[in-house]
Coordinates of C-alpha atoms in Angstrom, one line a residue:
X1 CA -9.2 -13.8 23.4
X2 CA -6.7 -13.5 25.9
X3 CA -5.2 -9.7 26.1
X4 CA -1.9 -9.8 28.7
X5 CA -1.5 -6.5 30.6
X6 CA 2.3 -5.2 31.0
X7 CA 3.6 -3.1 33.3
X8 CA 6.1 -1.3 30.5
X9 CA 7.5 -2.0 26.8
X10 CA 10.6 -3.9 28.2
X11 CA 8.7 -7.4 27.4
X12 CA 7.9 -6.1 24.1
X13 CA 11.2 -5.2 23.6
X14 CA 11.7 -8.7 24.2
X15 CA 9.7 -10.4 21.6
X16 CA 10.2 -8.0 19.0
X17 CA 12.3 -6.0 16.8
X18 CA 10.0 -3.5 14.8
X19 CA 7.9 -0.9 16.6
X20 CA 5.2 0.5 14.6
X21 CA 4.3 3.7 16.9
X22 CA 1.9 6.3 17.4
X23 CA 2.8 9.3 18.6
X24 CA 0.0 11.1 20.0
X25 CA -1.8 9.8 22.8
X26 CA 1.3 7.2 23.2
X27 CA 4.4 9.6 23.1
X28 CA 2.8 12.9 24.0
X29 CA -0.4 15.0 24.0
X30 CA 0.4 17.6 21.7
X31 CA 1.7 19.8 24.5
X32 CA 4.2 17.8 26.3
X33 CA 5.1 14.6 26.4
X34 CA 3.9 11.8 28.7
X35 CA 6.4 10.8 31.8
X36 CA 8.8 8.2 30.8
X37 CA 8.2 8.2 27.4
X38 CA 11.0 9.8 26.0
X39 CA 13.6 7.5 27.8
X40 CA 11.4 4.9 26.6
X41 CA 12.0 5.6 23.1
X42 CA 15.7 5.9 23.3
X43 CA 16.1 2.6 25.3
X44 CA 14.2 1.2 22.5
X45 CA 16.2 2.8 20.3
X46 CA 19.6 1.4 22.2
X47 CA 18.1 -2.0 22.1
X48 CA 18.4 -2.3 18.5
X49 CA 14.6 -1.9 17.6
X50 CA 13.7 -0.8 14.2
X51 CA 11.3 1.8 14.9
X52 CA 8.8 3.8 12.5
X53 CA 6.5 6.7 13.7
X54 CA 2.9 6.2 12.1
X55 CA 0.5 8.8 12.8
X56 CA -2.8 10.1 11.5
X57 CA -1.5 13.9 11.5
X58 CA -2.1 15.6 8.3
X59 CA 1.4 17.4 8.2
X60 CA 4.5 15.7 6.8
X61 CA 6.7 14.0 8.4
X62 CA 9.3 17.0 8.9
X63 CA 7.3 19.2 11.5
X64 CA 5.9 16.1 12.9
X65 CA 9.3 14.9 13.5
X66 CA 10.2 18.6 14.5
X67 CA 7.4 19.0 16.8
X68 CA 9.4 15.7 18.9
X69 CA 12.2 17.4 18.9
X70 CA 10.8 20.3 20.6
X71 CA 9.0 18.0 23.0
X72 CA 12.3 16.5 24.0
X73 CA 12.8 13.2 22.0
X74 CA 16.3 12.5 21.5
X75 CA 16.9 13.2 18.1
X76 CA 17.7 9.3 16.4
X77 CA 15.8 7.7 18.8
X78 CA 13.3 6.5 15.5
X79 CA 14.3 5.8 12.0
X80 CA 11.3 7.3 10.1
X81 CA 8.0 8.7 10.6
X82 CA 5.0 8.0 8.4
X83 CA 2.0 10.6 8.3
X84 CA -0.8 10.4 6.5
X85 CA -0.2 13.4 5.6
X86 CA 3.0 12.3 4.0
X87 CA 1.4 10.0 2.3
X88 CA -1.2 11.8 1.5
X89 CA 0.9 14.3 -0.3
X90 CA 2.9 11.9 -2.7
X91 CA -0.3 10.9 -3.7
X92 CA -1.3 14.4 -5.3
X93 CA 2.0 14.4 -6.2
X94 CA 1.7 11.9 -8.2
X95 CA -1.6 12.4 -9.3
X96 CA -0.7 15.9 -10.8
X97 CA 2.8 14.2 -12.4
X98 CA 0.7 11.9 -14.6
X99 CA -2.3 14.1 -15.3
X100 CA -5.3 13.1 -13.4
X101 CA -5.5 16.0 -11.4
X102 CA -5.1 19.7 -12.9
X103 CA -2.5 22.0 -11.9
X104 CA -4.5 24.7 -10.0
X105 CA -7.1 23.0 -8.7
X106 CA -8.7 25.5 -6.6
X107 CA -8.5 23.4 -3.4
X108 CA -10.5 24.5 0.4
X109 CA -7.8 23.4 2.3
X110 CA -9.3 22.5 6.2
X111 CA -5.6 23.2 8.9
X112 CA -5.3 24.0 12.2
X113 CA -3.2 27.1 12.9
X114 CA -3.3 28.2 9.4
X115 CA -0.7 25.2 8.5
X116 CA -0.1 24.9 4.9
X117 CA 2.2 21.8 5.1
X118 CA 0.1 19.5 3.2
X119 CA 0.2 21.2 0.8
X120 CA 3.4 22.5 0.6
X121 CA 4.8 23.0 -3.2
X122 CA 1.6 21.5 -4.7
X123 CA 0.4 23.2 -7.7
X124 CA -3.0 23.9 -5.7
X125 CA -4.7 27.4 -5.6
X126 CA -6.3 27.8 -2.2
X127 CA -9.3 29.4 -1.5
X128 CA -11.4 30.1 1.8
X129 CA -15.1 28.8 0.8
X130 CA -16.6 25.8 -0.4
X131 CA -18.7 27.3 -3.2
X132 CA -15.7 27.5 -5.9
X133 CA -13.7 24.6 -4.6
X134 CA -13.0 21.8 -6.9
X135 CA -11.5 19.9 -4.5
X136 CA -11.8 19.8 -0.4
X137 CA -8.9 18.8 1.6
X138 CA -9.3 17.9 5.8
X139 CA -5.8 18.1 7.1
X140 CA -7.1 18.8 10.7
X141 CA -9.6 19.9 13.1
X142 CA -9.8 22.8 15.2
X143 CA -12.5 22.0 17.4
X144 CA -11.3 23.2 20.4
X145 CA -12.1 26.5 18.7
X146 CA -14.7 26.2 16.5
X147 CA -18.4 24.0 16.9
X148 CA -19.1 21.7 14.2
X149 CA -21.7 24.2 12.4
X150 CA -18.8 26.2 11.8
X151 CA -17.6 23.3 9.2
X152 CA -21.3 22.7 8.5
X153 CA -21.6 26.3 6.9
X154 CA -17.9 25.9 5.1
X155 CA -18.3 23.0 3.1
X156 CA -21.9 22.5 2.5
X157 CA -21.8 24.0 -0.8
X158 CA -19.0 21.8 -2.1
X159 CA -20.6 18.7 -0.3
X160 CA -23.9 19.9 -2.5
X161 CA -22.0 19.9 -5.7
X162 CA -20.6 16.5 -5.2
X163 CA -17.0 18.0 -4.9
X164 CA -14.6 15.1 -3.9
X165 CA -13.1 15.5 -0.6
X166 CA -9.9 13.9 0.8
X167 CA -9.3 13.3 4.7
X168 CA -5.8 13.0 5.8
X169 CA -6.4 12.8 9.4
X170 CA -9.1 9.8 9.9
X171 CA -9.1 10.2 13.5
X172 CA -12.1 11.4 14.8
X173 CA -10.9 12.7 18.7
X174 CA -8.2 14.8 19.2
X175 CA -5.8 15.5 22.2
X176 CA -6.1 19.4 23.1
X177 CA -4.5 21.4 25.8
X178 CA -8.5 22.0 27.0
X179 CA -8.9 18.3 26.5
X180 CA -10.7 16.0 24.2
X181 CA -12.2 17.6 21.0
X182 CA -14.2 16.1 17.3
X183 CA -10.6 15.6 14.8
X184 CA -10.6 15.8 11.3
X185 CA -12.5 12.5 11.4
X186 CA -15.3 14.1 12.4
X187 CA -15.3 17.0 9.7
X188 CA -14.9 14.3 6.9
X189 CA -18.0 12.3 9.0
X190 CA -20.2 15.4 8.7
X191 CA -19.1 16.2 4.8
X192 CA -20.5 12.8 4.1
X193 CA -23.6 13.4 5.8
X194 CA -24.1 16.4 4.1
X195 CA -23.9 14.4 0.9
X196 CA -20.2 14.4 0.3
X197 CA -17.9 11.5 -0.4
X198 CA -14.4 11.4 0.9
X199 CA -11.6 9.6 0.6
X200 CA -9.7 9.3 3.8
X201 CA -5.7 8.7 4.1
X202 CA -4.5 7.1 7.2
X203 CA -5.0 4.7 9.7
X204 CA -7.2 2.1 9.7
X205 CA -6.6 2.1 6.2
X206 CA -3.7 -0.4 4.8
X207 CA -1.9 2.0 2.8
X208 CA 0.2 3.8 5.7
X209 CA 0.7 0.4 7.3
X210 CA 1.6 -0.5 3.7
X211 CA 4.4 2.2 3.4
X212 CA 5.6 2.3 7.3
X213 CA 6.5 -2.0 6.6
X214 CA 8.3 -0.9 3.4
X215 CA 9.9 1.6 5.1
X216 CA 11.3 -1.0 7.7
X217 CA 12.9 -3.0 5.6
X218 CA 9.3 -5.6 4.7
X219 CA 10.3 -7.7 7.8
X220 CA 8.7 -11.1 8.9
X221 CA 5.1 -9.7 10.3
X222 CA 5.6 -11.8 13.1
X223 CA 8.8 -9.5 14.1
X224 CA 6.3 -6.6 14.3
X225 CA 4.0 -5.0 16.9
X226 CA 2.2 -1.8 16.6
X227 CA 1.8 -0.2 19.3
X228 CA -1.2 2.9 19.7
X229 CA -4.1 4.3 22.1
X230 CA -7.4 4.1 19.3
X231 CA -9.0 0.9 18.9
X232 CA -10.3 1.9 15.7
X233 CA -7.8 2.9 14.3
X234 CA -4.0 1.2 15.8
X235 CA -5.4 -1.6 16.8
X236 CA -8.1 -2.4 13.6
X237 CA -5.1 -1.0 11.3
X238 CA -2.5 -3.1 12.8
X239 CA -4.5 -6.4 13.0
X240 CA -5.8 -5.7 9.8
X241 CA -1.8 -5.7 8.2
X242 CA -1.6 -8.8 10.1
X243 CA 0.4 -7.5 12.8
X244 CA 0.7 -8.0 16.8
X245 CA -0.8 -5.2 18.4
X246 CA -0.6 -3.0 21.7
X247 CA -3.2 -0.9 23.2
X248 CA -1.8 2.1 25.7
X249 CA -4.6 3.3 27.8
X250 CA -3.0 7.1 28.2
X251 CA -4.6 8.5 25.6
X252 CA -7.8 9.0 24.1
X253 CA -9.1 5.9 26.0
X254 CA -8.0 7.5 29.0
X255 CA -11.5 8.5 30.8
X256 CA -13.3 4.8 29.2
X257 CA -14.6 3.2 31.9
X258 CA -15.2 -0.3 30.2
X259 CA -12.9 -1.6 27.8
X260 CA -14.2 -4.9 27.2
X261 CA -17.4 -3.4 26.1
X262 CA -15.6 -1.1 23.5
X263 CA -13.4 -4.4 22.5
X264 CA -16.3 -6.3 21.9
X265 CA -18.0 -3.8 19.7
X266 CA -15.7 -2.6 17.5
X267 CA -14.4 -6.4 17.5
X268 CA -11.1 -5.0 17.9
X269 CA -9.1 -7.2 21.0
X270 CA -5.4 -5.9 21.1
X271 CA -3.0 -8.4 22.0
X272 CA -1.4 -6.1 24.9
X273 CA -2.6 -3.0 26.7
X274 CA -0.2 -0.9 28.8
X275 CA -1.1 1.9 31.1
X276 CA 1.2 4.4 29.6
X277 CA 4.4 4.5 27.3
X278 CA 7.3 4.1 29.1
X279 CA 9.9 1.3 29.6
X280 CA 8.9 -0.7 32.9

């Protein structure tokens, strides 16, 4: 398959008119955000483009979209923003309206910096051990500060009792400001193999692709690229919804030596790569 290089996301611009974007690793690093990037946005923005932010963060979209803001993203330079947290949360929402999950669930609730956003207003009680939960939630990873027997020791007694257990946050690398750590992805990976089953909200996973489309109007696929840094999850999400696909090499794939051989065997081949997010 034939993947063209660009210098920018001016030719994109070109040949589409709906921008399905990620934001970390594309627009920023959690700390800052990349050069160029935020001009990017907003000539995208001034072009016309319908744009929708799709991330794997387990918050909602309102501190995701006020965590841009702080970066210094011009404020209306996107339409919407899709977490998985967001969708994540109108699922228990839902589930709890119509019955089939009980108000006051006692719920181990997995954050980083103590962030109670996914939860927010959710007729949950938390609870800070796995041996009374009746449900596990992984809204994020903090493995910049913690090793993974840390997690081991929380949830193995809910992963022993079969306890279901919900990831909002499939990715399994994170951005840091002491560089890459294991994500949330990795926390659900290690409930499973400690006998667990989870149920993971987010990319790759057609749901958010589902609602970020809807979101934008259900326009002609063929209008639509979506544009991210992870193979497994952009780049399989956005082929799997049928959709043109982008691959920006400044984030997580940043240190990868050989990207054919990572192409090849997650038999995921992006349509585009580009070196970093910004306009050309």
């Amino acid at each position: 398959m034939h993947i063209q290089h660009l210098n920018g996301i001016s030719p994109l611009a070109e040949r589409y008119e709906v921008f399905l974007l990620d934001q970390f690793g594309v627009l920023h690093d959690g700390q800052q955000a990349y050069a160029g990037a935020v001009h990017a946005l907003s000539a995208l923005k001034r072009a016309g483009k319908t744009i929708v932010l799709i991330s794997n963060s387990g918050k909602r979209a309102a501190p995701n979209e006020a965590r841009l803001l702080k970066l210094g993203f011009e404020a209306g330079s996107w339409d919407c923003l899709v977490s998985s947290g967001e969708v994540a949360w109108r699922y228990f929402a839902h589930m709890v309206a119509v019955g089939t999950l009980r108000r006051g669930t006692k719920c181990l609730l997995i954050s980083r910096d103590a962030d109670r956003s996914a939860v927010e207003s959710l007729p949950f009680a938390l609870i800070g051990s796995g041996d009374d939960a009746e449900m596990v939630l992984i809204s994020a990873s903090e493995g910049d500060r913690y090793s993974l027997d840390h997690y081991r020791t929380l949830l193995a007694p809910a992963a022993a009792r079969g306890v279901p257990c919900f990831c909002t946050n499939p990715d399994r690398i994170m951005l840091t400001a002491v560089g890459s750590r294991f994500g949330a992805g990795e926390v659900a990976d290690l409930y499973e193999k400690l006998g667990g089953r989870v149920t993971r909200i987010g990319k790759p996973n057609a749901q958010i692709f589902e609602t970020a489309l809807e979101l934008a109007g259900k326009p002609d696929h063929k209008s639509v690229v979506c544009v991210g840094d992870s193979l497994e999850h952009d780049i399989v999400g956005g082929r799997g919804a049928g959709l043109a696909t982008a691959l920006v090499l400044s984030g997580i794939l940043s240190t990868t030596a050989d990207l054919t051989a990572m192409f090849k065997q997650l038999r995921a081949f992006p349509d585009y790569t580009i070196d970093t997010f910004r306009w050309g």
